[in-house]
GROMACS .gro file of C-alpha atoms in nm:
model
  129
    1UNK     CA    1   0.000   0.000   0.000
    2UNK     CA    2   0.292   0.266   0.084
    3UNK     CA    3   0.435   0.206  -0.268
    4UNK     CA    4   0.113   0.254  -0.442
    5UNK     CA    5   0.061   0.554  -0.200
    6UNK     CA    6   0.459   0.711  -0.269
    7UNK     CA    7   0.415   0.623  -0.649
    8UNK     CA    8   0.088   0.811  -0.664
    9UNK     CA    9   0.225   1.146  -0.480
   10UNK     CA   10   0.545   1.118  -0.710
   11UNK     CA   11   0.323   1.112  -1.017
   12UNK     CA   12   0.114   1.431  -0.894
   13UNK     CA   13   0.429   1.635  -0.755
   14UNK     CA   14   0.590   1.598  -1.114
   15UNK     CA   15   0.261   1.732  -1.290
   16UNK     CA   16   0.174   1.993  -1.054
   17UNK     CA   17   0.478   2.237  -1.123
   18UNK     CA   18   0.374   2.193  -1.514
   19UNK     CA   19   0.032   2.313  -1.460
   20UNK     CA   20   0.248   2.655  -1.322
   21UNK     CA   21   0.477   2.642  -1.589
   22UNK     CA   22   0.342   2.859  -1.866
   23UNK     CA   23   0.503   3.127  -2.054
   24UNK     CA   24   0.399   3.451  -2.002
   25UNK     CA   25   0.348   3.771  -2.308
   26UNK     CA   26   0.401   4.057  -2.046
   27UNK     CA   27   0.515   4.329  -2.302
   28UNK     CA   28   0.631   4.566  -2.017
   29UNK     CA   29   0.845   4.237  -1.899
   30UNK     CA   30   1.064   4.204  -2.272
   31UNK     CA   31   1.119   4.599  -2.239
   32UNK     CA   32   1.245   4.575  -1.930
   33UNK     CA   33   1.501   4.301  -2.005
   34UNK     CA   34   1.567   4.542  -2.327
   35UNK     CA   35   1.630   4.835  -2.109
   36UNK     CA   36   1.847   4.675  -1.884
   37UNK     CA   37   2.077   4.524  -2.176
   38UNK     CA   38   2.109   4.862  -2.302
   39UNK     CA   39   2.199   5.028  -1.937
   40UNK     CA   40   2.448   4.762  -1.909
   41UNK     CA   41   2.617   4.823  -2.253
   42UNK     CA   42   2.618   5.130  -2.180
   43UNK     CA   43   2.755   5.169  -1.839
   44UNK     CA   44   3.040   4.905  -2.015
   45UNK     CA   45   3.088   5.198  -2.207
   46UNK     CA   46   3.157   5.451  -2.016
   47UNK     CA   47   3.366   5.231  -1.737
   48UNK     CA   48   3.585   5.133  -2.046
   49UNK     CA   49   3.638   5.507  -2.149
   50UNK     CA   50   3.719   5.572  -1.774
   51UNK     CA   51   3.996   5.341  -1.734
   52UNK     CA   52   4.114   5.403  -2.109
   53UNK     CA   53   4.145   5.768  -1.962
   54UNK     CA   54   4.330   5.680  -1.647
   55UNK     CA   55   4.540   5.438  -1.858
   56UNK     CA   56   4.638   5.719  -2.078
   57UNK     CA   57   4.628   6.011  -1.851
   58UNK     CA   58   4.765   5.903  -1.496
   59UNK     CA   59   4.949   5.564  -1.539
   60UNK     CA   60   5.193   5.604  -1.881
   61UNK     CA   61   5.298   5.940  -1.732
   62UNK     CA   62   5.369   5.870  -1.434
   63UNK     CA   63   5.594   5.548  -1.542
   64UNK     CA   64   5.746   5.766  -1.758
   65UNK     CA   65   5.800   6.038  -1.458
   66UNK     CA   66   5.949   5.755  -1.245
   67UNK     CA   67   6.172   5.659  -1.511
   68UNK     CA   68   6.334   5.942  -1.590
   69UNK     CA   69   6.370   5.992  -1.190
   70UNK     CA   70   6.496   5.617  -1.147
   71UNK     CA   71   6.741   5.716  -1.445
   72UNK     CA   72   6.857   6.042  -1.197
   73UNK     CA   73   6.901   5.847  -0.962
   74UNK     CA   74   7.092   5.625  -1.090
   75UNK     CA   75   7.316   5.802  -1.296
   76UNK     CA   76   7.424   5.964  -0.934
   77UNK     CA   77   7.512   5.658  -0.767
   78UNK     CA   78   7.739   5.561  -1.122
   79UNK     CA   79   7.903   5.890  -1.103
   80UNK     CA   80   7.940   5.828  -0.731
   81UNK     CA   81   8.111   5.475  -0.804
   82UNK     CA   82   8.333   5.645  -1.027
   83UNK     CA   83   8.455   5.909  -0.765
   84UNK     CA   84   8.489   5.598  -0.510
   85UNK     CA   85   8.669   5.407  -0.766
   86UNK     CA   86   8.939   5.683  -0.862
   87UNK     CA   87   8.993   5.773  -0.530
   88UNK     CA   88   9.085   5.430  -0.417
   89UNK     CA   89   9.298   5.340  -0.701
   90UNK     CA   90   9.070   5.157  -0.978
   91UNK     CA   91   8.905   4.942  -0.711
   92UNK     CA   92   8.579   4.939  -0.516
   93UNK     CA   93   8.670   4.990  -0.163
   94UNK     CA   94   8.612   4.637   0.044
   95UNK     CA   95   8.317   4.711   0.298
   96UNK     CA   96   8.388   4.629   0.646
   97UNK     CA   97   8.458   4.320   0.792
   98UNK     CA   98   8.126   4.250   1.005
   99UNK     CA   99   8.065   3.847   1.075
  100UNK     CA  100   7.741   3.865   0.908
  101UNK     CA  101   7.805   3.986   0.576
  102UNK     CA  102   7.877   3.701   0.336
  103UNK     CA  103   7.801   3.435   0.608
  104UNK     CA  104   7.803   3.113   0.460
  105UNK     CA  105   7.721   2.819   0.636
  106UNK     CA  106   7.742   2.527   0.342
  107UNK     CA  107   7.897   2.583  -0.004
  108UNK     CA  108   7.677   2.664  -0.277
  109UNK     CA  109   7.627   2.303  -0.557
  110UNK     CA  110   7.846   2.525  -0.799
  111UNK     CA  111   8.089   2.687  -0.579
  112UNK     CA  112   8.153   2.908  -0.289
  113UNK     CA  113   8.021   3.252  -0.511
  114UNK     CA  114   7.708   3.364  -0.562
  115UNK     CA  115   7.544   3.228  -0.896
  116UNK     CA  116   7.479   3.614  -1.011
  117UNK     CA  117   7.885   3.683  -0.900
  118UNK     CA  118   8.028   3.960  -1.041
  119UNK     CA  119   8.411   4.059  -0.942
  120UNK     CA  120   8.380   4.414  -0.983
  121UNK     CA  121   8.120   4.408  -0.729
  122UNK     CA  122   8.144   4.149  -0.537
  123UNK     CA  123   8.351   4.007  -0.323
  124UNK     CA  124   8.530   3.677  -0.455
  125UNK     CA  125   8.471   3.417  -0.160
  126UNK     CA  126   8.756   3.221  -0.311
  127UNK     CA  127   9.011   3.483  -0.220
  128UNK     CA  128   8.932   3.424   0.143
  129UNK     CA  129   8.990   3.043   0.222
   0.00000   0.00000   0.00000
């Protein structure tokens, strides 16, 4: 009797949502979806234009300002290295000897150097042992 009784309520509960089911001609419904597509396009629109005028107006300049600073900047610290270099006789003056610069507790696989070394500088590790 219960699977007579389950089958029966399964059958109506799968009809009963098609008898709500039914498509609807609301004109004001279709404009309103219309409407909408068009706000959206054209807020798109104008959010695009925004950021294409940020992208042009704000952000290119000011890479290009901090460039050209960067470039200042650096062109100091060269010129610097220069002076530092011809006052101590063609060579980069050593820095200090503190115990924790150039600590090295196990060799690196390819040697006791950095793999970016550089001898004019850095300081060769080799020299030391």
């Amino acid at each position: 009797m219960t699977f007579l009784a389950n089958s029966s309520v399964r059958a109506v509960s799968r009809t009963a949502p098609k008898a709500f089911r039914s498509l609807t001609t609301n004109a004001s419904a279709g404009t309103d979806y219309f409407a909408r597509a068009k706000a959206l396009r054209d807020h798109a629109a104008q959010t695009t234009d925004l950021w294409r005028k940020i992208s042009f107006y704000v952000a290119f300049p000011a890479t290009f300002v901090t460039c050209a600073w960067v470039y200042n900047v650096e062109s100091e610290h060269a010129s610097h290295e220069k002076y530092l270099i011809e006052e101590n006789d063609g060579k980069l003056p050593q820095p200090p000897p503190y115990e924790y610069l150039n600590r090295r507790v196990k060799p690196f696989p390819w040697g006791v150097n950095t793999l970016f070394f550089n001898p004019e500088y850095n300081k060769d590790m080799e020299q030391e042992e």
